């Protein structure tokens, strides 16, 4: 019986010990977690003096070139100036490259955003803008710079810049032109053996959604490409982006085209004003000419002094020609309307000359009879010099009168020549009939001008707008 009890006790003890051993196997001994280093210690170890990192040496030194991926974000785009041929824009310039020396595993975060002051501790590409005229950084309220390092050693460097870039313009179609402005990013000191720039595959050039230009329409497509530069010092990497700008001519339509159009139409009012109102017609003509001259000068004030002819120059020149022609038209009308006075003055002068010639002939006959006996006795006497000179003067005056359409006939009466001024005027007409003939001719000039001037200006407008808004526009679009 005791033996049986001892066996039972031994068996239960064995089962208890086996269960404890199983529980001990299932339990894990807690290990002490490794504490990550502090950010300061980590940065000192990564790029501090004790790290061995040298910012003066590029990544992969003596190895393959560093590939720098660039992209830009445009905050504002404006101040496109034709006189200086440049444009101004505000951008975020972002560069990304890989530096194996900055790869880490000790810190748990995938990336680290560092203070801009750390930029002096790492290597950076020597990027500059090849067509830059002026640039400035932004330091309000702090330096607008971003530095981010990733675990695999990738570095993201972003900076905000305001740039003034050169943009050579072709203004032959101004103000209906389209321009191409270029931004070039180039390496200054590293050749392509050490550094290569390239655009980001997706979203290389981004534009703010609310970006609006005052005079131009910025097209969505951007021309991305390479512009590798070859100098005496080597071959340097260069990338470029082309901005396609189309000018909106609403401002010039309101400020230049419509006022000049109205000035030309105003000059035609003189065709309906009485030709006797010389002060009104001359004053209107001179005023329109001076107005067009002022408008033409104002249109050139905001443009560079180029050697070729622009579209706005052709418009202003033709408008000035039309208003000047309207002023000359009244000069022609006034001249034709006053020709009856010249006609009667010349006819009166001609009759007076004929009368004097007749008197001179009678006097010469009388003197000839008185001296005939003496002539026979003493020989031939030379004719009076005064009579010869008078005949020569009358002959010269006869030629002068013929130039005005009058001639001396055998009978001494004037008649009309075939000249345009005194054509189809039969002799014997009275003063009022002849005056009415010339006044009607002058009125006919005004009547013809009322139709010829508007029709000519209309034809010019059709050719002008067809050329610059359709033909030239399609030609420019095909070259973009």
Coordinates of C-alpha atoms in Angstrom, one line a residue:
X1 CA 0.0 0.0 0.0
X2 CA 2.8 2.4 0.8
X3 CA 4.5 1.4 -2.3
X4 CA 1.5 2.2 -4.3
X5 CA 1.2 5.6 -2.7
X6 CA 4.8 6.4 -3.4
X7 CA 4.4 5.4 -7.0
X8 CA 1.5 7.7 -7.4
X9 CA 3.3 10.6 -5.7
X10 CA 6.3 10.1 -8.0
X11 CA 4.2 10.1 -11.1
X12 CA 2.3 13.3 -10.2
X13 CA 5.6 15.0 -9.5
X14 CA 7.0 14.0 -12.8
X15 CA 4.0 15.3 -14.7
X16 CA 4.2 18.6 -12.8
X17 CA 7.9 19.0 -13.7
X18 CA 7.3 18.3 -17.4
X19 CA 4.5 21.0 -17.5
X20 CA 6.8 23.6 -16.0
X21 CA 9.5 22.7 -18.5
X22 CA 7.1 23.2 -21.4
X23 CA 6.0 26.6 -20.1
X24 CA 9.6 27.6 -19.7
X25 CA 10.3 26.7 -23.4
X26 CA 7.2 28.8 -24.5
X27 CA 8.2 31.9 -22.6
X28 CA 10.7 34.3 -24.3
X29 CA 13.3 36.1 -22.4
X30 CA 12.8 39.8 -23.1
X31 CA 15.8 41.4 -24.8
X32 CA 16.9 45.0 -24.2
X33 CA 15.9 47.3 -27.3
X34 CA 18.8 49.2 -29.0
X35 CA 18.3 53.0 -28.5
X36 CA 18.7 55.0 -31.8
X37 CA 21.3 57.7 -31.7
X38 CA 20.3 61.3 -31.2
X39 CA 19.9 63.4 -34.3
X40 CA 23.0 65.5 -33.5
X41 CA 25.2 62.4 -33.0
X42 CA 23.7 60.9 -36.2
X43 CA 24.4 64.0 -38.3
X44 CA 27.9 64.3 -36.8
X45 CA 28.5 60.7 -37.7
X46 CA 27.0 61.1 -41.2
X47 CA 28.6 64.3 -42.4
X48 CA 30.5 65.8 -39.5
X49 CA 34.2 66.1 -39.1
X50 CA 34.5 62.6 -37.7
X51 CA 32.6 61.0 -40.6
X52 CA 35.3 61.5 -43.2
X53 CA 32.8 63.2 -45.6
X54 CA 34.4 65.9 -47.8
X55 CA 32.0 68.3 -49.4
X56 CA 34.7 69.4 -51.8
X57 CA 34.7 66.0 -53.6
X58 CA 31.8 65.0 -55.8
X59 CA 30.1 61.6 -55.4
X60 CA 31.7 58.7 -57.3
X61 CA 34.9 60.6 -57.5
X62 CA 37.1 59.2 -60.4
X63 CA 34.1 57.1 -61.3
X64 CA 30.9 57.6 -63.4
X65 CA 29.4 61.1 -63.7
X66 CA 26.8 62.2 -61.2
X67 CA 23.3 62.3 -62.7
X68 CA 21.3 65.3 -61.4
X69 CA 17.5 65.2 -62.1
X70 CA 15.9 68.7 -62.3
X71 CA 12.4 70.0 -62.3
X72 CA 10.9 73.4 -61.7
X73 CA 7.6 74.8 -60.4
X74 CA 6.6 78.2 -61.7
X75 CA 4.9 80.5 -59.2
X76 CA 4.6 83.6 -61.3
X77 CA 5.4 84.4 -64.9
X78 CA 5.3 88.0 -66.1
X79 CA 7.0 91.3 -66.9
X80 CA 7.8 90.3 -70.4
X81 CA 9.5 93.4 -71.8
X82 CA 10.0 94.1 -75.5
X83 CA 12.4 96.9 -75.2
X84 CA 15.0 94.9 -73.2
X85 CA 13.8 91.5 -74.6
X86 CA 13.7 89.7 -71.3
X87 CA 11.1 88.1 -69.0
X88 CA 10.8 87.7 -65.2
X89 CA 9.6 84.7 -63.3
X90 CA 9.5 83.2 -59.8
X91 CA 10.3 79.4 -59.6
X92 CA 11.1 76.6 -57.3
X93 CA 14.2 74.9 -58.6
X94 CA 14.6 71.3 -57.5
X95 CA 17.6 69.1 -58.0
X96 CA 18.0 65.5 -57.0
X97 CA 21.1 63.2 -57.1
X98 CA 22.6 60.2 -55.3
X99 CA 25.5 60.5 -52.9
X100 CA 26.4 57.0 -51.6
X101 CA 28.4 58.6 -48.7
X102 CA 25.1 59.9 -47.2
X103 CA 23.3 56.5 -47.2
X104 CA 22.4 55.4 -43.7
X105 CA 20.7 52.6 -41.7
X106 CA 21.1 53.6 -38.1
X107 CA 18.2 56.1 -38.1
X108 CA 14.7 54.7 -38.4
X109 CA 13.2 57.5 -40.6
X110 CA 13.1 57.0 -44.4
X111 CA 14.2 60.6 -45.0
X112 CA 15.6 63.5 -43.1
X113 CA 14.6 67.1 -43.6
X114 CA 17.6 69.2 -42.6
X115 CA 18.2 72.8 -41.9
X116 CA 19.4 74.9 -44.8
X117 CA 22.6 75.7 -43.0
X118 CA 23.6 72.0 -43.6
X119 CA 23.9 72.8 -47.3
X120 CA 27.4 74.0 -46.7
X121 CA 28.4 70.6 -45.3
X122 CA 27.5 68.5 -48.4
X123 CA 28.4 68.6 -52.1
X124 CA 26.0 70.4 -54.5
X125 CA 25.9 70.7 -58.3
X126 CA 27.2 74.0 -59.7
X127 CA 24.1 74.8 -61.7
X128 CA 23.6 78.3 -63.2
X129 CA 21.2 79.8 -65.7
X130 CA 23.0 80.4 -69.0
X131 CA 20.6 83.2 -70.3
X132 CA 20.2 84.9 -66.9
X133 CA 20.3 88.7 -66.7
X134 CA 19.6 88.9 -63.0
X135 CA 18.5 86.8 -60.1
X136 CA 18.0 87.0 -56.3
X137 CA 17.3 84.6 -53.5
X138 CA 14.5 84.9 -51.0
X139 CA 15.2 85.2 -47.3
X140 CA 11.9 86.2 -45.8
X141 CA 11.3 85.0 -43.2
X142 CA 14.2 82.5 -43.5
X143 CA 16.2 81.2 -46.4
X144 CA 13.7 79.6 -48.8
X145 CA 15.7 76.4 -49.2
X146 CA 15.0 72.8 -48.7
X147 CA 17.4 69.9 -48.0
X148 CA 16.2 66.3 -47.7
X149 CA 18.3 63.2 -47.4
X150 CA 17.0 59.6 -48.0
X151 CA 18.2 56.3 -46.7
X152 CA 19.6 55.2 -50.0
X153 CA 21.7 58.3 -50.3
X154 CA 19.4 60.4 -52.5
X155 CA 19.6 64.1 -51.9
X156 CA 16.8 66.5 -52.7
X157 CA 17.7 70.2 -52.9
X158 CA 15.0 72.8 -53.6
X159 CA 15.4 76.6 -53.7
X160 CA 13.1 79.5 -54.5
X161 CA 14.5 82.0 -57.1
X162 CA 13.3 85.1 -58.9
X163 CA 15.0 85.2 -62.3
X164 CA 15.3 87.7 -65.1
X165 CA 16.1 85.8 -68.3
X166 CA 16.9 86.9 -71.8
X167 CA 14.3 86.2 -74.5
X168 CA 15.2 87.3 -78.0
X169 CA 12.0 88.2 -79.8
X170 CA 10.9 88.4 -83.4
X171 CA 8.5 91.4 -83.6
X172 CA 7.7 91.4 -87.3
X173 CA 4.1 90.4 -86.5
X174 CA 3.7 92.6 -83.4
X175 CA 1.2 92.8 -81.8
X176 CA -0.1 89.6 -83.3
X177 CA 3.0 87.7 -82.7
X178 CA 4.0 84.5 -80.8
X179 CA 7.2 84.3 -78.9
X180 CA 9.5 81.4 -77.6
X181 CA 11.3 82.2 -74.4
X182 CA 14.0 79.7 -73.3
X183 CA 15.4 78.8 -69.9
X184 CA 18.8 77.1 -69.9
X185 CA 20.3 75.3 -66.9
X186 CA 24.0 74.6 -67.3
X187 CA 27.0 73.3 -65.2
X188 CA 29.7 75.9 -64.7
X189 CA 32.7 74.0 -63.6
X190 CA 32.0 70.2 -64.1
X191 CA 32.3 68.7 -67.6
X192 CA 30.1 65.9 -68.7
X193 CA 32.7 63.5 -67.4
X194 CA 31.8 64.5 -63.9
X195 CA 28.2 65.8 -64.1
X196 CA 25.1 65.3 -66.2
X197 CA 21.8 67.2 -66.0
X198 CA 18.5 65.7 -67.1
X199 CA 14.9 66.5 -66.7
X200 CA 12.5 64.6 -64.4
X201 CA 10.5 62.0 -66.4
X202 CA 7.1 63.1 -65.1
X203 CA 6.2 66.7 -64.2
X204 CA 9.5 68.3 -65.2
X205 CA 7.9 71.7 -65.5
X206 CA 4.9 72.5 -63.4
X207 CA 2.8 75.7 -63.4
X208 CA 0.7 77.2 -60.7
X209 CA -3.0 76.7 -61.3
X210 CA -3.9 80.4 -60.9
X211 CA -1.1 81.7 -63.1
X212 CA -2.4 84.4 -65.5
X213 CA -0.2 86.6 -67.8
X214 CA -1.4 90.1 -68.5
X215 CA -0.6 90.2 -72.3
X216 CA 0.4 86.6 -73.2
X217 CA -1.2 83.2 -73.2
X218 CA 1.2 80.6 -71.9
X219 CA 0.6 77.3 -73.8
X220 CA 0.5 74.1 -71.9
X221 CA 3.1 72.3 -74.0
X222 CA 6.7 72.9 -73.0
X223 CA 9.7 72.1 -75.1
X224 CA 12.2 70.1 -73.1
X225 CA 15.6 69.3 -74.5
X226 CA 19.3 69.4 -74.2
X227 CA 21.7 72.2 -75.1
X228 CA 25.1 70.8 -74.5
X229 CA 27.8 73.5 -74.7
X230 CA 31.2 73.1 -76.2
X231 CA 33.8 75.5 -74.9
X232 CA 37.6 75.6 -75.0
X233 CA 37.6 74.2 -71.5
X234 CA 35.5 71.2 -72.4
X235 CA 32.0 69.9 -73.0
X236 CA 29.5 71.0 -70.4
X237 CA 26.0 69.6 -69.7
X238 CA 23.0 71.8 -70.4
X239 CA 19.3 71.3 -70.4
X240 CA 16.6 73.8 -71.6
X241 CA 12.9 74.4 -71.5
X242 CA 11.0 76.4 -74.1
X243 CA 7.9 78.5 -73.1
X244 CA 5.5 79.1 -76.0
X245 CA 3.8 82.5 -75.5
X246 CA 1.0 83.9 -77.7
X247 CA 0.2 87.6 -77.4
X248 CA -3.3 88.7 -76.7
X249 CA -3.9 91.9 -78.7
X250 CA -6.9 93.2 -76.7
X251 CA -4.9 96.1 -75.3
X252 CA -3.4 97.1 -78.6
X253 CA -6.8 96.8 -80.3
X254 CA -8.3 99.3 -77.8
X255 CA -5.4 101.6 -77.4
X256 CA -4.0 101.8 -81.0
X257 CA -6.1 100.2 -83.7
X258 CA -9.5 101.5 -82.9
X259 CA -8.4 105.1 -82.2
X260 CA -6.4 105.3 -85.4
X261 CA -9.3 103.8 -87.3
X262 CA -11.6 106.5 -86.0
X263 CA -9.1 109.2 -86.8
X264 CA -9.0 108.0 -90.4
X265 CA -12.8 108.0 -90.6
X266 CA -12.9 111.5 -89.0
X267 CA -10.7 112.8 -91.8
X268 CA -13.3 111.7 -94.4
X269 CA -15.8 114.2 -92.8
X270 CA -14.1 117.0 -94.7
X271 CA -15.5 115.5 -98.0
X272 CA -19.0 116.5 -96.9
X273 CA -18.0 120.0 -95.8
X274 CA -18.5 122.9 -98.2
X275 CA -15.4 123.6 -100.2
X276 CA -15.7 127.3 -99.3
X277 CA -15.2 126.6 -95.6
X278 CA -11.5 126.5 -95.9
X279 CA -10.7 127.0 -92.2
X280 CA -12.9 124.1 -91.2
X281 CA -11.5 121.7 -93.7
X282 CA -7.9 122.7 -93.3
X283 CA -8.2 122.6 -89.5
X284 CA -9.8 119.2 -89.6
X285 CA -7.1 117.8 -91.9
X286 CA -4.2 119.2 -89.9
X287 CA -5.7 117.9 -86.7
X288 CA -6.1 114.4 -88.0
X289 CA -2.6 114.4 -89.3
X290 CA -1.1 115.5 -86.0
X291 CA -3.2 113.0 -84.1
X292 CA -2.0 110.1 -86.3
X293 CA 1.6 111.3 -85.9
X294 CA 1.2 111.3 -82.1
X295 CA -0.4 107.8 -82.1
X296 CA 2.3 106.5 -84.3
X297 CA 5.0 107.8 -82.0
X298 CA 3.2 106.3 -79.0
X299 CA 3.0 102.9 -80.6
X300 CA 6.8 102.9 -81.0
X301 CA 7.6 104.1 -77.5
X302 CA 7.4 100.7 -75.9
X303 CA 9.2 98.8 -78.6
X304 CA 12.9 98.4 -79.3
X305 CA 14.6 100.2 -82.2
X306 CA 14.7 97.3 -84.7
X307 CA 15.6 97.6 -88.3
X308 CA 12.7 95.6 -89.8
X309 CA 9.1 96.7 -90.3
X310 CA 6.5 95.5 -87.8
X311 CA 2.8 95.0 -88.3
X312 CA 1.9 98.0 -86.2
X313 CA 4.2 100.1 -88.3
X314 CA 2.4 99.2 -91.5
X315 CA -1.0 100.0 -89.9
X316 CA 0.1 103.4 -88.6
X317 CA 1.9 104.3 -91.8
X318 CA -1.1 103.6 -94.0
X319 CA -3.5 105.4 -91.6
X320 CA -1.2 108.4 -91.7
X321 CA -1.1 108.2 -95.5
X322 CA -4.9 108.2 -95.6
X323 CA -5.4 111.2 -93.4
X324 CA -2.6 113.1 -95.3
X325 CA -4.3 112.2 -98.6
X326 CA -7.5 113.6 -97.3
X327 CA -5.8 116.9 -96.6
X328 CA -4.2 116.9 -100.0
X329 CA -7.6 116.2 -101.5
X330 CA -9.0 119.5 -100.3
X331 CA -5.9 121.2 -101.7
X332 CA -6.8 119.8 -105.1
X333 CA -10.5 120.7 -104.7
X334 CA -9.6 124.3 -103.7
X335 CA -7.2 124.6 -106.6
X336 CA -9.7 123.4 -109.2
X337 CA -12.6 125.6 -107.7
X338 CA -10.4 128.7 -108.1
X339 CA -9.3 128.1 -111.7
X340 CA -12.1 130.3 -113.2
X341 CA -10.4 133.3 -111.6
X342 CA -7.2 132.4 -113.2
X343 CA -9.0 131.8 -116.5
X344 CA -10.5 135.3 -116.6
X345 CA -7.3 136.9 -115.4
X346 CA -5.4 135.4 -118.2
X347 CA -8.0 136.2 -120.7
X348 CA -8.1 139.8 -119.6
X349 CA -4.3 140.0 -119.7
X350 CA -4.4 138.5 -123.2
X351 CA -6.8 141.1 -124.5
X352 CA -4.8 143.9 -123.0
X353 CA -1.7 142.5 -124.7
X354 CA -3.6 142.3 -128.1
X355 CA -4.8 145.8 -127.7
X356 CA -1.3 147.1 -127.1
X357 CA 0.0 145.1 -130.1
X358 CA -2.7 146.6 -132.3
X359 CA -1.9 150.1 -131.2
X360 CA 1.8 149.5 -131.7
X361 CA 1.1 148.3 -135.3
X362 CA -1.0 151.4 -136.1
X363 CA 1.7 153.7 -134.8
X364 CA 4.4 152.0 -136.8
X365 CA 2.3 152.4 -140.0
X366 CA 1.9 156.2 -139.4
X367 CA 5.5 156.7 -138.8
X368 CA 6.3 154.7 -141.8
X369 CA 4.2 157.0 -144.1
X370 CA 5.9 160.1 -142.6
X371 CA 9.3 158.8 -143.2
X372 CA 8.8 157.2 -146.6
X373 CA 10.1 160.1 -148.5
X374 CA 13.1 160.5 -146.3
X375 CA 13.8 156.8 -146.6
X376 CA 13.8 156.9 -150.3
X377 CA 16.2 159.8 -150.2
X378 CA 18.5 158.8 -147.5
X379 CA 18.3 155.0 -147.8
X380 CA 16.7 152.3 -145.7
X381 CA 16.1 153.0 -142.0
X382 CA 16.3 150.3 -139.4
X383 CA 13.0 149.4 -137.7
X384 CA 12.2 150.9 -134.2
X385 CA 13.9 148.8 -131.5
X386 CA 11.0 149.3 -129.1
X387 CA 8.6 147.7 -131.6
X388 CA 10.9 144.7 -132.0
X389 CA 11.3 144.2 -128.3
X390 CA 7.5 144.4 -127.8
X391 CA 6.9 141.8 -130.4
X392 CA 9.4 139.5 -128.8
X393 CA 7.8 140.0 -125.3
X394 CA 4.3 139.2 -126.7
X395 CA 5.7 136.1 -128.3
X396 CA 7.1 134.9 -125.0
X397 CA 3.8 135.7 -123.2
X398 CA 2.0 133.8 -125.9
X399 CA 4.0 130.7 -125.0
X400 CA 3.2 131.2 -121.3
X401 CA -0.5 131.6 -121.9
X402 CA -0.5 128.4 -124.0
X403 CA 0.7 126.5 -121.0
X404 CA -2.5 127.5 -119.2
X405 CA -4.7 126.3 -122.1
X406 CA -5.0 129.6 -124.0
X407 CA -3.7 130.4 -127.5
X408 CA -3.5 133.4 -129.7
X409 CA -5.4 132.8 -133.0
X410 CA -5.0 134.7 -136.2
X411 CA -8.0 136.8 -135.4
X412 CA -6.7 137.6 -131.9
X413 CA -9.5 135.8 -129.9
X414 CA -8.6 133.3 -127.2
X415 CA -9.8 129.7 -127.3
X416 CA -9.3 126.6 -125.1
X417 CA -6.4 124.2 -125.5
X418 CA -6.6 120.5 -124.8
X419 CA -5.0 120.8 -121.3
X420 CA -6.9 119.1 -118.4
X421 CA -7.6 122.3 -116.5
X422 CA -9.4 124.2 -119.3
X423 CA -10.6 121.3 -121.4
X424 CA -14.1 121.2 -122.8
X425 CA -14.7 124.9 -122.1
X426 CA -16.2 126.4 -125.3
X427 CA -15.4 130.1 -126.0
X428 CA -18.0 132.7 -125.4
X429 CA -19.2 131.5 -122.0
X430 CA -20.1 134.0 -119.4
X431 CA -18.5 134.4 -116.0
X432 CA -21.0 132.4 -114.0
X433 CA -21.2 129.6 -116.5
X434 CA -17.4 129.1 -116.5
X435 CA -17.3 129.4 -112.7
X436 CA -20.0 126.8 -112.4
X437 CA -18.0 124.5 -114.6
X438 CA -15.0 124.6 -112.4
X439 CA -17.0 124.4 -109.2
X440 CA -18.7 121.3 -110.5
X441 CA -15.4 119.7 -111.2
X442 CA -14.3 120.4 -107.7
X443 CA -17.5 119.0 -106.3
X444 CA -17.0 115.9 -108.4
X445 CA -13.6 115.3 -106.8
X446 CA -15.3 115.4 -103.3
X447 CA -18.0 113.0 -104.6
X448 CA -15.5 110.6 -105.9
X449 CA -13.4 110.8 -102.7
X450 CA -16.4 109.9 -100.6
X451 CA -16.4 106.5 -102.3
X452 CA -12.8 105.9 -103.2
X453 CA -11.3 106.6 -99.7
X454 CA -13.6 104.2 -97.7
X455 CA -13.3 101.5 -100.3
X456 CA -9.5 101.7 -100.5
X457 CA -9.3 101.6 -96.7
X458 CA -11.6 98.7 -96.5
X459 CA -9.5 96.7 -99.1
X460 CA -6.4 97.5 -97.0
X461 CA -8.1 96.2 -93.9
X462 CA -9.0 93.0 -95.6
X463 CA -5.5 92.4 -96.8
X464 CA -3.9 93.5 -93.5
X465 CA -5.9 91.2 -91.2
X466 CA -5.9 88.3 -93.6
X467 CA -2.1 88.5 -93.9
X468 CA -1.3 88.8 -90.2
X469 CA -4.1 87.0 -88.5
X470 CA -4.4 84.0 -90.9
X471 CA -1.4 83.6 -93.2
X472 CA 1.4 84.8 -90.9
X473 CA -0.2 83.2 -87.9
X474 CA -0.3 79.8 -89.6
X475 CA 3.2 80.2 -90.7
X476 CA 4.4 80.9 -87.2
X477 CA 2.5 78.1 -85.7
X478 CA 4.1 75.6 -88.1
X479 CA 7.5 76.7 -87.0
X480 CA 6.8 76.3 -83.3

